[in-house]
Amino acid sequence: MAPHTKEHYQIGIICALHTEAVAVIAMLDEPHPKLASQKDDPNDYSFGCIGVHNLVIACLLAGIMGNTPAMTVANNMKRSFPIKIGLMVGIGGGVLSKRSDIRLRDIAISQPTGSHGDKPPIALLNALQSLKIHDINKGIPLEDALTTMAMNNPRMSAYDHLAGETCEDCDVKEVIEQKARKTTTLRVFYGNIASRNQVMKHGITQDQIAKKEGVICFEMEAARLMDNFPCLVIRGICDYADLHKNKIWQLYAAATATAFARILLSFVKKQEVADTPEQLDLQVLDLWKSVLGEKHPNTILAMANLALTWSQQGWSSEAEQLELQVLDLQKSVLGEKHPDTILAMANLASTWH
C-alpha cells in the first residue's frame, strides 16, 4: 500500500485536552505514521483511520483552552490538510432540565434547532439522521465502541465512572433528586450546545441561558469554529456546569464522546467527503504506476501534474521535492535536451521563485 500523504486526510478532529485526544487515538482502527507539518503550522498531529475514513487529530496546547486557541488550531489544520468535515470531540457540562434528563457520562450532540445553532456539514447531518434512525431500530452500540477502545489500548480500561463530589454542604432544599434509570445504557441528547471562553460554573447563570436558548450543554471551544471549520460538536457530560465542577468524570466522559464519534463516522459515506484535485491527481498517479511503471512518460506527467497542483495550493516544499524527482526521471528517460526535461526544469525554477 502506498504511504499516506496530506491529501489523504479530509476529516479533522480537534480536542481541547490531552485526555480527549488519547481517547480518540485509542479508538482508531489503525494508527498511521506521522507526517511532517507545514513550516508555519505549529500543531502536533496524530493520524489514523476509522473504517474507510482517514483522520487527522490535533489537540490544543497544554493549559490553553477557549474558542480562540481552538480556532487557531483549526485554521492551521485547514492550511495543512484538505479538510472537508470536522469533529470537536471531548467533554462538556450538562444542563439539567425538565425537557432533558441528561446525566453524567451521557452524550450531547450539537444539532441546530430553530434559528439557533450553526449548521454542521451536510455529510455529518445526513450521517446523524441515519444514526438516529438506526438508534430507534437497533440502538447505538456505544458499549461495543468502548470495548474496542479498551482492546486497542488496555490502559483505557481505567476510564470508568466513579462517584463524584457531593452537595452535602449545600441547602438541602436546592438539591435535585434524580430518579434512578431502569438501565445503565448511555443516552444521547441532541440540541444547542453553548460555547464561551470561560468555564461555566455559575448555576443560576447557566439556568438562565439554558432556558432562554434551549441549551443542553456548555463547553469552551466551538463557538468561533463554525465559520471556517464546519464541524459537529460531540461532548461527553462530565459535570453540570456549576460550582461542583470537578475532574473525576472527565476521562470517562471523553471516552463516551469518542465512542459516539466512532459510530457516527461509520454512517458517513466515503463519497460524501468529496475528492479534492490532489486526491484525483494521486489516483491517476497510482494507476499509471501500477499499469505502466514508474518511468513511463505518462507516469512522469502525472507526477508533474500533482506537483503543479501542490504548488497552486501553496505547498511549495512538497511541490519542489516532487518536481526534483520529475526532473531526474526526465533526464534519465528522455535525456537532458528533451523538451519535456527542459519543461521540468522550468517548472522547478517557477516553484523556487
Tab-separated table of N, CA, C and O in Angstrom, residues 79-141:
chain	number	residue	atom	x	y	z
A	79	ARG	N	-5.029	24.687	6.659
A	79	ARG	CA	-3.967	25.082	5.738
A	79	ARG	C	-3.071	23.905	5.379
A	79	ARG	O	-2.492	23.855	4.297
A	80	SER	N	-2.942	22.956	6.282
A	80	SER	CA	-2.035	21.827	6.062
A	80	SER	C	-2.705	20.630	5.403
A	80	SER	O	-2.025	19.796	4.801
A	81	PHE	N	-4.051	20.540	5.524
A	81	PHE	CA	-4.769	19.379	5.006
A	81	PHE	C	-6.051	19.823	4.306
A	81	PHE	O	-6.649	20.839	4.678
A	82	PRO	N	-6.506	19.059	3.316
A	82	PRO	CA	-7.735	19.411	2.590
A	82	PRO	C	-8.991	18.989	3.365
A	82	PRO	O	-9.783	18.159	2.918
A	83	ILE	N	-9.182	19.578	4.538
A	83	ILE	CA	-10.263	19.174	5.438
A	83	ILE	C	-11.629	19.518	4.839
A	83	ILE	O	-11.869	20.651	4.415
A	84	LYS	N	-12.518	18.533	4.819
A	84	LYS	CA	-13.877	18.734	4.327
A	84	LYS	C	-14.890	18.749	5.464
A	84	LYS	O	-15.868	19.495	5.419
A	85	ILE	N	-14.702	17.900	6.466
A	85	ILE	CA	-15.604	17.894	7.616
A	85	ILE	C	-14.774	17.769	8.887
A	85	ILE	O	-13.669	17.216	8.877
A	86	GLY	N	-15.319	18.312	9.974
A	86	GLY	CA	-14.596	18.281	11.234
A	86	GLY	C	-15.466	17.817	12.387
A	86	GLY	O	-16.699	17.888	12.332
A	87	LEU	N	-14.814	17.348	13.430
A	87	LEU	CA	-15.483	16.973	14.670
A	87	LEU	C	-14.747	17.619	15.830
A	87	LEU	O	-13.517	17.621	15.864
A	88	MET	N	-15.509	18.191	16.765
A	88	MET	CA	-14.963	18.627	18.049
A	88	MET	C	-15.392	17.586	19.066
A	88	MET	O	-16.582	17.437	19.356
A	89	VAL	N	-14.435	16.849	19.597
A	89	VAL	CA	-14.759	15.711	20.454
A	89	VAL	C	-14.143	15.925	21.830
A	89	VAL	O	-12.940	16.205	21.941
A	90	GLY	N	-14.971	15.804	22.871
A	90	GLY	CA	-14.432	15.977	24.207
A	90	GLY	C	-15.515	16.041	25.260
A	90	GLY	O	-16.568	15.414	25.132
A	91	ILE	N	-15.263	16.824	26.305
A	91	ILE	CA	-16.151	16.866	27.466
A	91	ILE	C	-16.927	18.174	27.510
A	91	ILE	O	-16.555	19.162	26.881
A	92	GLY	N	-18.016	18.179	28.289
A	92	GLY	CA	-18.823	19.379	28.455
A	92	GLY	C	-19.655	19.282	29.717
A	92	GLY	O	-19.725	18.237	30.373
A	93	GLY	N	-20.284	20.396	30.060
A	93	GLY	CA	-21.150	20.439	31.233
A	93	GLY	C	-22.599	20.324	30.839
A	93	GLY	O	-23.110	21.118	30.043
A	94	GLY	N	-23.287	19.326	31.373
A	94	GLY	CA	-24.678	19.092	31.026
A	94	GLY	C	-25.625	20.056	31.715
A	94	GLY	O	-25.321	20.618	32.767
A	95	VAL	N	-26.794	20.254	31.115
A	95	VAL	CA	-27.821	21.136	31.659
A	95	VAL	C	-29.028	20.300	32.061
A	95	VAL	O	-29.710	19.734	31.212
A	96	LEU	N	-29.278	20.245	33.359
A	96	LEU	CA	-30.458	19.540	33.847
A	96	LEU	C	-31.705	20.377	33.592
A	96	LEU	O	-31.727	21.580	33.875
A	97	SER	N	-32.738	19.750	33.057
A	97	SER	CA	-33.993	20.457	32.828
A	97	SER	C	-35.122	19.436	32.765
A	97	SER	O	-34.891	18.222	32.700
A	98	LYS	N	-36.335	19.961	32.760
A	98	LYS	CA	-37.489	19.077	32.649
A	98	LYS	C	-37.557	18.427	31.274
A	98	LYS	O	-38.120	17.352	31.107
A	99	ARG	N	-36.967	19.086	30.274
A	99	ARG	CA	-37.015	18.568	28.911
A	99	ARG	C	-35.958	17.500	28.654
A	99	ARG	O	-36.152	16.610	27.825
A	100	SER	N	-34.815	17.603	29.327
A	100	SER	CA	-33.738	16.636	29.073
A	100	SER	C	-33.154	16.130	30.396
A	100	SER	O	-32.582	16.899	31.167
A	101	ASP	N	-33.338	14.870	30.638
A	101	ASP	CA	-32.821	14.230	31.852
A	101	ASP	C	-31.378	13.806	31.610
A	101	ASP	O	-31.028	12.624	31.656
A	102	ILE	N	-30.530	14.772	31.325
A	102	ILE	CA	-29.144	14.473	30.967
A	102	ILE	C	-28.344	14.171	32.234
A	102	ILE	O	-28.488	14.850	33.253
A	103	ARG	N	-27.515	13.148	32.177
A	103	ARG	CA	-26.762	12.697	33.348
A	103	ARG	C	-25.272	12.656	33.037
A	103	ARG	O	-24.854	12.722	31.871
A	104	LEU	N	-24.473	12.510	34.094
A	104	LEU	CA	-23.046	12.302	33.928
A	104	LEU	C	-22.814	11.085	33.053
A	104	LEU	O	-23.476	10.067	33.203
A	105	ARG	N	-21.864	11.191	32.135
A	105	ARG	CA	-21.430	10.216	31.142
A	105	ARG	C	-22.343	10.119	29.919
A	105	ARG	O	-21.998	9.468	28.938
A	106	ASP	N	-23.504	10.786	29.930
A	106	ASP	CA	-24.323	10.854	28.724
A	106	ASP	C	-23.594	11.689	27.660
A	106	ASP	O	-22.527	12.250	27.905
A	107	ILE	N	-24.196	11.804	26.479
A	107	ILE	CA	-23.535	12.460	25.354
A	107	ILE	C	-24.447	13.539	24.784
A	107	ILE	O	-25.646	13.317	24.587
A	108	ALA	N	-23.876	14.725	24.543
A	108	ALA	CA	-24.603	15.841	23.943
A	108	ALA	C	-24.050	16.112	22.542
A	108	ALA	O	-22.834	16.181	22.355
A	109	ILE	N	-24.959	16.271	21.575
A	109	ILE	CA	-24.580	16.486	20.175
A	109	ILE	C	-25.140	17.823	19.704
A	109	ILE	O	-26.305	18.131	19.942
A	110	SER	N	-24.316	18.587	19.002
A	110	SER	CA	-24.723	19.932	18.559
A	110	SER	C	-25.571	19.868	17.304
A	110	SER	O	-25.107	20.134	16.195
A	111	GLN	N	-26.827	19.546	17.477
A	111	GLN	CA	-27.763	19.568	16.357
A	111	GLN	C	-28.499	20.897	16.367
A	111	GLN	O	-29.152	21.232	17.352
A	112	PRO	N	-28.392	21.697	15.304
A	112	PRO	CA	-29.039	23.017	15.298
A	112	PRO	C	-30.548	22.891	15.422
A	112	PRO	O	-31.161	21.992	14.832
A	113	THR	N	-31.154	23.776	16.216
A	113	THR	CA	-32.605	23.763	16.404
A	113	THR	C	-33.142	25.154	16.141
A	113	THR	O	-32.640	26.141	16.673
A	114	GLY	N	-34.178	25.265	15.330
A	114	GLY	CA	-34.792	26.553	15.040
A	114	GLY	C	-33.800	27.514	14.425
A	114	GLY	O	-33.045	27.185	13.509
A	115	SER	N	-33.781	28.735	14.959
A	115	SER	CA	-32.879	29.758	14.441
A	115	SER	C	-31.535	29.736	15.146
A	115	SER	O	-30.650	30.534	14.840
A	116	HIS	N	-31.361	28.837	16.120
A	116	HIS	CA	-30.137	28.784	16.898
A	116	HIS	C	-29.236	27.666	16.399
A	116	HIS	O	-29.691	26.654	15.880
A	117	GLY	N	-27.968	27.864	16.588
A	117	GLY	CA	-27.017	26.812	16.264
A	117	GLY	C	-26.464	26.935	14.855
A	117	GLY	O	-27.188	27.198	13.900
A	118	ASP	N	-25.147	26.773	14.732
A	118	ASP	CA	-24.525	26.748	13.408
A	118	ASP	C	-24.761	25.398	12.764
A	118	ASP	O	-24.935	24.382	13.444
A	119	LYS	N	-24.766	25.387	11.444
A	119	LYS	CA	-25.070	24.159	10.733
A	119	LYS	C	-23.800	23.378	10.409
A	119	LYS	O	-22.929	23.882	9.700
A	120	PRO	N	-23.693	22.149	10.901
A	120	PRO	CA	-22.551	21.305	10.517
A	120	PRO	C	-22.640	20.944	9.045
A	120	PRO	O	-23.664	21.172	8.390
A	121	PRO	N	-21.577	20.365	8.479
A	121	PRO	CA	-21.606	19.952	7.068
A	121	PRO	C	-22.747	18.981	6.780
A	121	PRO	O	-23.151	18.196	7.646
A	122	ILE	N	-23.249	19.056	5.544
A	122	ILE	CA	-24.373	18.197	5.139
A	122	ILE	C	-24.032	16.722	5.342
A	122	ILE	O	-24.890	15.934	5.771
A	123	ALA	N	-22.796	16.330	5.050
A	123	ALA	CA	-22.408	14.924	5.201
A	123	ALA	C	-22.603	14.450	6.628
A	123	ALA	O	-23.037	13.308	6.871
A	124	LEU	N	-22.305	15.314	7.603
A	124	LEU	CA	-22.461	14.935	9.007
A	124	LEU	C	-23.933	14.931	9.422
A	124	LEU	O	-24.366	14.072	10.196
A	125	LEU	N	-24.715	15.884	8.913
A	125	LEU	CA	-26.148	15.892	9.233
A	125	LEU	C	-26.848	14.675	8.643
A	125	LEU	O	-27.736	14.095	9.273
A	126	ASN	N	-26.459	14.274	7.413
A	126	ASN	CA	-27.019	13.052	6.832
A	126	ASN	C	-26.663	11.837	7.664
A	126	ASN	O	-27.508	10.973	7.934
A	127	ALA	N	-25.397	11.766	8.085
A	127	ALA	CA	-24.943	10.644	8.912
A	127	ALA	C	-25.678	10.629	10.245
A	127	ALA	O	-26.065	9.567	10.752
A	128	LEU	N	-25.879	11.812	10.812
A	128	LEU	CA	-26.570	11.913	12.098
A	128	LEU	C	-28.006	11.424	11.986
A	128	LEU	O	-28.506	10.717	12.873
A	129	GLN	N	-28.673	11.782	10.895
A	129	GLN	CA	-30.049	11.339	10.690
A	129	GLN	C	-30.107	9.821	10.538
A	129	GLN	O	-30.992	9.157	11.120
A	130	SER	N	-29.176	9.256	9.781
A	130	SER	CA	-29.132	7.798	9.614
A	130	SER	C	-28.861	7.102	10.937
A	130	SER	O	-29.453	6.055	11.239
A	131	LEU	N	-27.983	7.685	11.739
A	131	LEU	CA	-27.670	7.086	13.033
A	131	LEU	C	-28.884	7.120	13.963
A	131	LEU	O	-29.146	6.155	14.694
A	132	LYS	N	-29.641	8.215	13.934
A	132	LYS	CA	-30.827	8.318	14.798
A	132	LYS	C	-31.889	7.295	14.400
A	132	LYS	O	-32.569	6.722	15.262
A	133	ILE	N	-32.019	7.045	13.103
A	133	ILE	CA	-32.947	6.002	12.641
A	133	ILE	C	-32.470	4.639	13.120
A	133	ILE	O	-33.259	3.811	13.604
A	134	HIS	N	-31.167	4.410	13.005
A	134	HIS	CA	-30.583	3.147	13.469
A	134	HIS	C	-30.787	2.991	14.975
A	134	HIS	O	-31.043	1.884	15.471
A	135	ASP	N	-30.697	4.083	15.704
A	135	ASP	CA	-30.882	4.047	17.153
A	135	ASP	C	-32.282	3.561	17.518
A	135	ASP	O	-32.463	2.740	18.420
A	136	ILE	N	-33.286	4.058	16.792
A	136	ILE	CA	-34.672	3.648	17.069
A	136	ILE	C	-34.857	2.163	16.777
A	136	ILE	O	-35.525	1.437	17.519
A	137	ASN	N	-34.263	1.698	15.687
A	137	ASN	CA	-34.450	0.307	15.274
A	137	ASN	C	-33.595	-0.677	16.068
A	137	ASN	O	-34.075	-1.737	16.492
A	138	LYS	N	-32.327	-0.316	16.281
A	138	LYS	CA	-31.401	-1.293	16.864
A	138	LYS	C	-30.577	-0.757	18.035
A	138	LYS	O	-29.871	-1.532	18.687
A	139	GLY	N	-30.626	0.539	18.267
A	139	GLY	CA	-29.812	1.123	19.312
A	139	GLY	C	-28.436	1.532	18.795
A	139	GLY	O	-28.031	1.157	17.691
A	140	ILE	N	-27.738	2.315	19.591
A	140	ILE	CA	-26.382	2.757	19.248
A	140	ILE	C	-25.387	1.913	20.044
A	140	ILE	O	-25.420	1.920	21.274
A	141	PRO	N	-24.499	1.190	19.375
A	141	PRO	CA	-23.594	0.253	20.058
A	141	PRO	C	-22.420	0.945	20.753
A	141	PRO	O	-21.252	0.693	20.456
